[in-house]
GROMACS .gro file of C-alpha atoms in nm:
model
  282
    1MET     CA    1  20.319   6.833  10.867
    2THR     CA    2  20.402   7.162  10.717
    3VAL     CA    3  20.039   7.156  10.521
    4ILE     CA    4  19.913   7.121  10.855
    5GLN     CA    5  20.084   7.370  11.019
    6LYS     CA    6  19.966   7.604  10.710
    7PHE     CA    7  19.598   7.526  10.752
    8LEU     CA    8  19.600   7.528  11.126
    9PRO     CA    9  19.578   7.910  11.172
   10ILE     CA   10  19.291   7.927  10.912
   11ALA     CA   11  19.082   7.660  11.088
   12GLN     CA   12  19.137   7.834  11.405
   13THR     CA   13  19.009   8.175  11.278
   14PHE     CA   14  18.699   7.982  11.109
   15TYR     CA   15  18.609   7.805  11.420
   16THR     CA   16  18.650   8.158  11.612
   17GLN     CA   17  18.431   8.309  11.364
   18LEU     CA   18  18.187   8.015  11.364
   19LYS     CA   19  18.157   8.054  11.751
   20ALA     CA   20  18.114   8.415  11.753
   21GLU     CA   21  17.814   8.386  11.501
   22ARG     CA   22  17.683   8.114  11.693
   23THR     CA   23  17.682   8.312  12.010
   24GLN     CA   24  17.532   8.614  11.817
   25ALA     CA   25  17.236   8.377  11.702
   26LEU     CA   26  17.184   8.254  12.049
   27GLU     CA   27  17.197   8.612  12.176
   28ILE     CA   28  16.930   8.716  11.913
   29ALA     CA   29  16.724   8.391  11.998
   30GLN     CA   30  16.702   8.469  12.341
   31GLU     CA   31  16.611   8.825  12.308
   32PHE     CA   32  16.345   8.736  12.068
   33SER     CA   33  16.229   8.489  12.325
   34LYS     CA   34  16.209   8.746  12.569
   35LYS     CA   35  16.015   9.003  12.356
   36PHE     CA   36  15.792   8.712  12.270
   37VAL     CA   37  15.714   8.630  12.633
   38GLU     CA   38  15.682   9.024  12.698
   39LEU     CA   39  15.423   9.060  12.405
   40GLY     CA   40  15.218   8.741  12.524
   41PHE     CA   41  15.201   8.888  12.866
   42LYS     CA   42  15.054   9.196  12.723
   43ILE     CA   43  14.817   9.035  12.448
   44VAL     CA   44  14.699   8.770  12.619
   45PRO     CA   45  14.512   8.938  12.895
   46GLN     CA   46  14.385   9.180  12.617
   47LEU     CA   47  14.258   8.882  12.406
   48LEU     CA   48  14.075   8.739  12.714
   49TRP     CA   49  13.924   9.046  12.804
   50ALA     CA   50  13.818   9.084  12.446
   51ILE     CA   51  13.664   8.787  12.438
   52GLY     CA   52  13.493   8.821  12.781
   53ILE     CA   53  13.331   9.125  12.641
   54LEU     CA   54  13.206   8.932  12.367
   55LEU     CA   55  13.066   8.671  12.567
   56ILE     CA   56  12.893   8.930  12.780
   57THR     CA   57  12.761   9.101  12.466
   58ARG     CA   58  12.590   8.753  12.336
   59PHE     CA   59  12.439   8.743  12.706
   60ALA     CA   60  12.321   9.077  12.709
   61ILE     CA   61  12.170   9.030  12.321
   62GLY     CA   62  11.974   8.739  12.452
   63PHE     CA   63  11.858   8.909  12.773
   64ALA     CA   64  11.754   9.231  12.607
   65GLY     CA   65  11.588   9.042  12.347
   66ARG     CA   66  11.363   8.867  12.608
   67VAL     CA   67  11.304   9.171  12.782
   68THR     CA   68  11.198   9.374  12.502
   69ARG     CA   69  10.947   9.097  12.378
   70ARG     CA   70  10.808   9.104  12.730
   71ALA     CA   71  10.788   9.457  12.728
   72LEU     CA   72  10.620   9.469  12.377
   73SER     CA   73  10.409   9.193  12.419
   74ARG     CA   74  10.095   9.404  12.339
   75THR     CA   75  10.258   9.571  12.050
   76GLU     CA   76  10.191   9.447  11.698
   77ALA     CA   77  10.393   9.155  11.596
   78THR     CA   78  10.583   9.325  11.285
   79LEU     CA   79  10.670   9.631  11.507
   80ARG     CA   80  10.760   9.433  11.797
   81LYS     CA   81  11.014   9.221  11.577
   82PHE     CA   82  11.202   9.502  11.442
   83LEU     CA   83  11.222   9.695  11.788
   84VAL     CA   84  11.377   9.382  11.910
   85GLN     CA   85  11.605   9.329  11.613
   86ALA     CA   86  11.699   9.689  11.659
   87ALA     CA   87  11.783   9.643  12.032
   88GLU     CA   88  11.989   9.332  11.948
   89ILE     CA   89  12.196   9.492  11.662
   90THR     CA   90  12.248   9.810  11.884
   91ILE     CA   91  12.393   9.570  12.168
   92LEU     CA   92  12.605   9.380  11.896
   93VAL     CA   93  12.761   9.693  11.771
   94VAL     CA   94  12.834   9.836  12.119
   95GLY     CA   95  13.005   9.507  12.230
   96VAL     CA   96  13.238   9.462  11.924
   97VAL     CA   97  13.335   9.836  11.945
   98ALA     CA   98  13.440   9.764  12.327
   99ALA     CA   99  13.632   9.455  12.259
  100LEU     CA  100  13.828   9.631  11.952
  101SER     CA  101  13.899   9.917  12.184
  102GLN     CA  102  14.010   9.632  12.425
  103LEU     CA  103  14.252   9.493  12.180
  104GLY     CA  104  14.399   9.859  12.139
  105ILE     CA  105  14.220   9.904  11.769
  106GLN     CA  106  14.179  10.256  11.732
  107THR     CA  107  13.761  10.245  11.741
  108SER     CA  108  13.712  10.615  11.648
  109SER     CA  109  13.790  10.547  11.301
  110VAL     CA  110  13.560  10.264  11.299
  111VAL     CA  111  13.274  10.457  11.457
  112ALA     CA  112  13.337  10.735  11.188
  113VAL     CA  113  13.315  10.487  10.883
  114VAL     CA  114  12.990  10.343  11.028
  115GLY     CA  115  12.858  10.696  11.078
  116ALA     CA  116  12.935  10.774  10.720
  117ALA     CA  117  12.808  10.453  10.588
  118GLY     CA  118  12.485  10.502  10.789
  119LEU     CA  119  12.446  10.862  10.663
  120ALA     CA  120  12.509  10.741  10.309
  121ILE     CA  121  12.251  10.456  10.343
  122GLY     CA  122  12.027  10.718  10.486
  123LEU     CA  123  12.009  10.973  10.210
  124ALA     CA  124  11.983  10.652   9.972
  125TRP     CA  125  11.701  10.505  10.115
  126GLN     CA  126  11.522  10.838  10.212
  127ASN     CA  127  11.188  10.726  10.023
  128THR     CA  128  11.262  10.386  10.196
  129LEU     CA  129  11.288  10.551  10.566
  130SER     CA  130  10.985  10.741  10.501
  131HIS     CA  131  10.763  10.445  10.427
  132PHE     CA  132  10.915  10.302  10.746
  133ALA     CA  133  10.804  10.585  10.972
  134ALA     CA  134  10.476  10.588  10.803
  135GLY     CA  135  10.442  10.212  10.857
  136VAL     CA  136  10.543  10.254  11.264
  137MET     CA  137  10.279  10.524  11.263
  138LEU     CA  138  10.002  10.322  11.102
  139ILE     CA  139  10.089   9.997  11.310
  140SER     CA  140  10.085  10.222  11.638
  141LEU     CA  141   9.773  10.432  11.565
  142ARG     CA  142   9.613  10.175  11.401
  143PRO     CA  143   9.363  10.387  11.154
  144PHE     CA  144   9.281  10.037  10.996
  145GLU     CA  145   9.365   9.655  11.068
  146VAL     CA  146   9.371   9.326  10.888
  147GLY     CA  147   9.054   9.272  10.753
  148ASP     CA  148   8.907   9.614  10.719
  149GLY     CA  149   8.788   9.761  10.393
  150ILE     CA  150   8.966  10.065  10.288
  151GLU     CA  151   8.978  10.333  10.040
  152ALA     CA  152   9.282  10.545   9.962
  153GLY     CA  153   9.336  10.728   9.607
  154ASP     CA  154   9.268  10.474   9.364
  155VAL     CA  155   9.304  10.186   9.609
  156LYS     CA  156   8.984  10.017   9.738
  157GLY     CA  157   8.993   9.658   9.905
  158VAL     CA  158   9.033   9.456  10.219
  159VAL     CA  159   9.331   9.515  10.391
  160ASP     CA  160   9.556   9.156  10.413
  161SER     CA  161   9.858   9.239  10.605
  162ILE     CA  162  10.025   9.562  10.756
  163GLY     CA  163  10.405   9.568  10.678
  164ILE     CA  164  10.682   9.816  10.798
  165PHE     CA  165  10.707   9.926  10.473
  166SER     CA  166  10.409   9.863  10.277
  167THR     CA  167  10.073   9.734  10.326
  168THR     CA  168   9.874   9.457  10.135
  169VAL     CA  169   9.544   9.522  10.004
  170VAL     CA  170   9.320   9.299   9.819
  171THR     CA  171   9.039   9.394   9.588
  172ASP     CA  172   8.698   9.264   9.518
  173ASP     CA  173   8.831   9.092   9.207
  174ARG     CA  174   9.090   8.919   9.398
  175ILE     CA  175   9.380   9.138   9.293
  176LYS     CA  176   9.663   9.202   9.551
  177ILE     CA  177   9.785   9.559   9.548
  178ILE     CA  178  10.111   9.668   9.765
  179VAL     CA  179  10.048  10.001   9.859
  180PRO     CA  180  10.341  10.200  10.024
  181ASN     CA  181  10.254  10.292  10.377
  182ASN     CA  182  10.375  10.671  10.302
  183GLN     CA  183  10.096  10.671  10.040
  184LEU     CA  184   9.847  10.548  10.308
  185PHE     CA  185   9.954  10.763  10.583
  186ASN     CA  186   9.989  11.104  10.412
  187GLY     CA  187   9.684  11.092  10.174
  188THR     CA  188   9.301  11.090  10.262
  189LEU     CA  189   9.211  10.733  10.399
  190LYS     CA  190   8.866  10.569  10.411
  191ASN     CA  191   8.793  10.292  10.649
  192THR     CA  192   8.450  10.145  10.558
  193THR     CA  193   8.423   9.886  10.831
  194ALA     CA  194   8.579  10.059  11.106
  195MET     CA  195   8.229  10.148  11.265
  196GLY     CA  196   8.082   9.797  11.208
  197THR     CA  197   7.759   9.923  11.017
  198ARG     CA  198   7.700  10.134  10.717
  199ARG     CA  199   7.428  10.313  10.548
  200VAL     CA  200   7.326  10.248  10.199
  201ASP     CA  201   7.216  10.549  10.002
  202LEU     CA  202   6.987  10.483   9.721
  203LYS     CA  203   6.833  10.734   9.465
  204ILE     CA  204   6.498  10.608   9.337
  205ASP     CA  205   6.328  10.786   9.051
  206ILE     CA  206   5.957  10.751   9.118
  207GLY     CA  207   5.831  10.985   8.848
  208ASP     CA  208   5.515  11.109   8.912
  209ARG     CA  209   5.410  10.847   9.163
  210PRO     CA  210   5.205  10.913   9.467
  211ILE     CA  211   5.477  11.012   9.718
  212ARG     CA  212   5.348  10.902  10.047
  213GLN     CA  213   5.222  10.531   9.918
  214THR     CA  214   5.587  10.494   9.715
  215VAL     CA  215   5.764  10.587  10.035
  216ALA     CA  216   5.566  10.310  10.242
  217GLU     CA  217   5.654  10.065   9.969
  218LEU     CA  218   6.004  10.130   9.946
  219LEU     CA  219   6.046  10.081  10.315
  220GLU     CA  220   5.849   9.755  10.330
  221ILE     CA  221   6.121   9.657  10.037
  222ALA     CA  222   6.398   9.757  10.284
  223HIS     CA  223   6.277   9.604  10.573
  224SER     CA  224   6.209   9.267  10.420
  225HIS     CA  225   6.568   9.219  10.313
  226PRO     CA  226   6.689   9.019  10.568
  227LEU     CA  227   7.057   9.168  10.596
  228VAL     CA  228   6.899   9.506  10.635
  229LEU     CA  229   6.943   9.610  11.003
  230GLU     CA  230   6.628   9.714  11.226
  231ASN     CA  231   6.794   9.969  11.432
  232PRO     CA  232   6.884  10.219  11.300
  233PRO     CA  233   6.590  10.190  11.103
  234PRO     CA  234   6.554  10.239  10.725
  235THR     CA  235   6.453  10.603  10.632
  236CYS     CA  236   6.295  10.734  10.309
  237LEU     CA  237   6.306  11.090  10.252
  238VAL     CA  238   6.208  11.330   9.949
  239ALA     CA  239   6.559  11.420   9.783
  240GLU     CA  240   6.435  11.627   9.479
  241ILE     CA  241   6.142  11.732   9.308
  242THR     CA  242   6.107  11.860   8.971
  243PRO     CA  243   5.848  11.944   8.719
  244ASP     CA  244   5.917  11.631   8.539
  245THR     CA  245   5.973  11.375   8.840
  246THR     CA  246   6.049  11.313   9.220
  247ILE     CA  247   6.360  11.163   9.337
  248LEU     CA  248   6.364  10.976   9.684
  249SER     CA  249   6.660  10.901   9.901
  250LEU     CA  250   6.598  10.541  10.027
  251ARG     CA  251   6.867  10.479  10.335
  252PRO     CA  252   6.872  10.156  10.484
  253TRP     CA  253   7.147  10.014  10.724
  254CYS     CA  254   7.350   9.695  10.709
  255ALA     CA  255   7.668   9.562  10.822
  256SER     CA  256   7.983   9.692  10.675
  257VAL     CA  257   8.067   9.372  10.540
  258ALA     CA  258   7.718   9.345  10.329
  259TYR     CA  259   7.712   9.675  10.202
  260GLU     CA  260   7.766   9.585   9.836
  261GLN     CA  261   7.517   9.280   9.854
  262VAL     CA  262   7.267   9.478  10.017
  263ARG     CA  263   7.289   9.802   9.788
  264SER     CA  264   7.267   9.557   9.473
  265GLN     CA  265   6.988   9.364   9.610
  266VAL     CA  266   6.755   9.633   9.725
  267GLN     CA  267   6.804   9.825   9.417
  268GLN     CA  268   6.685   9.486   9.214
  269TYR     CA  269   6.384   9.469   9.469
  270VAL     CA  270   6.274   9.829   9.405
  271LYS     CA  271   6.295   9.786   9.029
  272GLU     CA  272   6.117   9.468   9.035
  273ALA     CA  273   5.833   9.608   9.262
  274MET     CA  274   5.804   9.935   9.024
  275ASP     CA  275   5.779   9.747   8.713
  276ALA     CA  276   5.543   9.510   8.867
  277ASP     CA  277   5.305   9.800   8.958
  278ASN     CA  278   5.378   9.936   8.623
  279ASN     CA  279   5.217   9.640   8.486
  280GLN     CA  280   4.928   9.657   8.673
  281GLU     CA  281   4.854  10.000   8.577
  282GLN     CA  282   4.852   9.884   8.240
   0.00000   0.00000   0.00000
């Protein structure tokens, strides 16, 4: 009994401390719950607004894509696709920034970082951007189209495709050449098929043959070729007279795509006819 009486005050003190700590823990839990509820009432509306902005952004991207495609329906396909993607990306960036701002995130720093990144990329891709700008101008102004024969510097061939950054040209010996658009736009460019027809200029050395008779023979040879056009008609003029020889300029017309064939075959026919005349004279 004496032992119990001795430990009773200690037990009462321990119980009192435990009760006080329990009460303090309950107060802390209640305060935490209160703060959590207040935070929830503050964050949930912001989160819902942010989600709503993202949903509106998604709808706006689809709507802008359809409107842009319809407005640019007559624009070249490559340029139209790029402009549609640019419009969609712009709307996406605006929507994301608005959603972050609704959540209370400082978007000024985000915009600054994006701007700095864009500047760095622009400086790094300076040449690429110049090719892009040239590609937009080529597609808009259309100095040539797919299927046209072009000559630009050391490049000569038929245009296979026109891209935003480069143009693909296929040469006569079936070699595919990728030409940067900036090179085509800033340099001298020849479109050999744009006009549909082309004149073949041939220099014929007739020696001491009579001019009138030879001119008539050459015109007859040109007219006999099935690919030589009747309108405009072939012409044959005196290009040069020297003490030793006379040079005539034979100029038949043909479709642009048949230029090489007509040039080669007319020269062949002229050579064969002149050789036959020489053999008869001998």
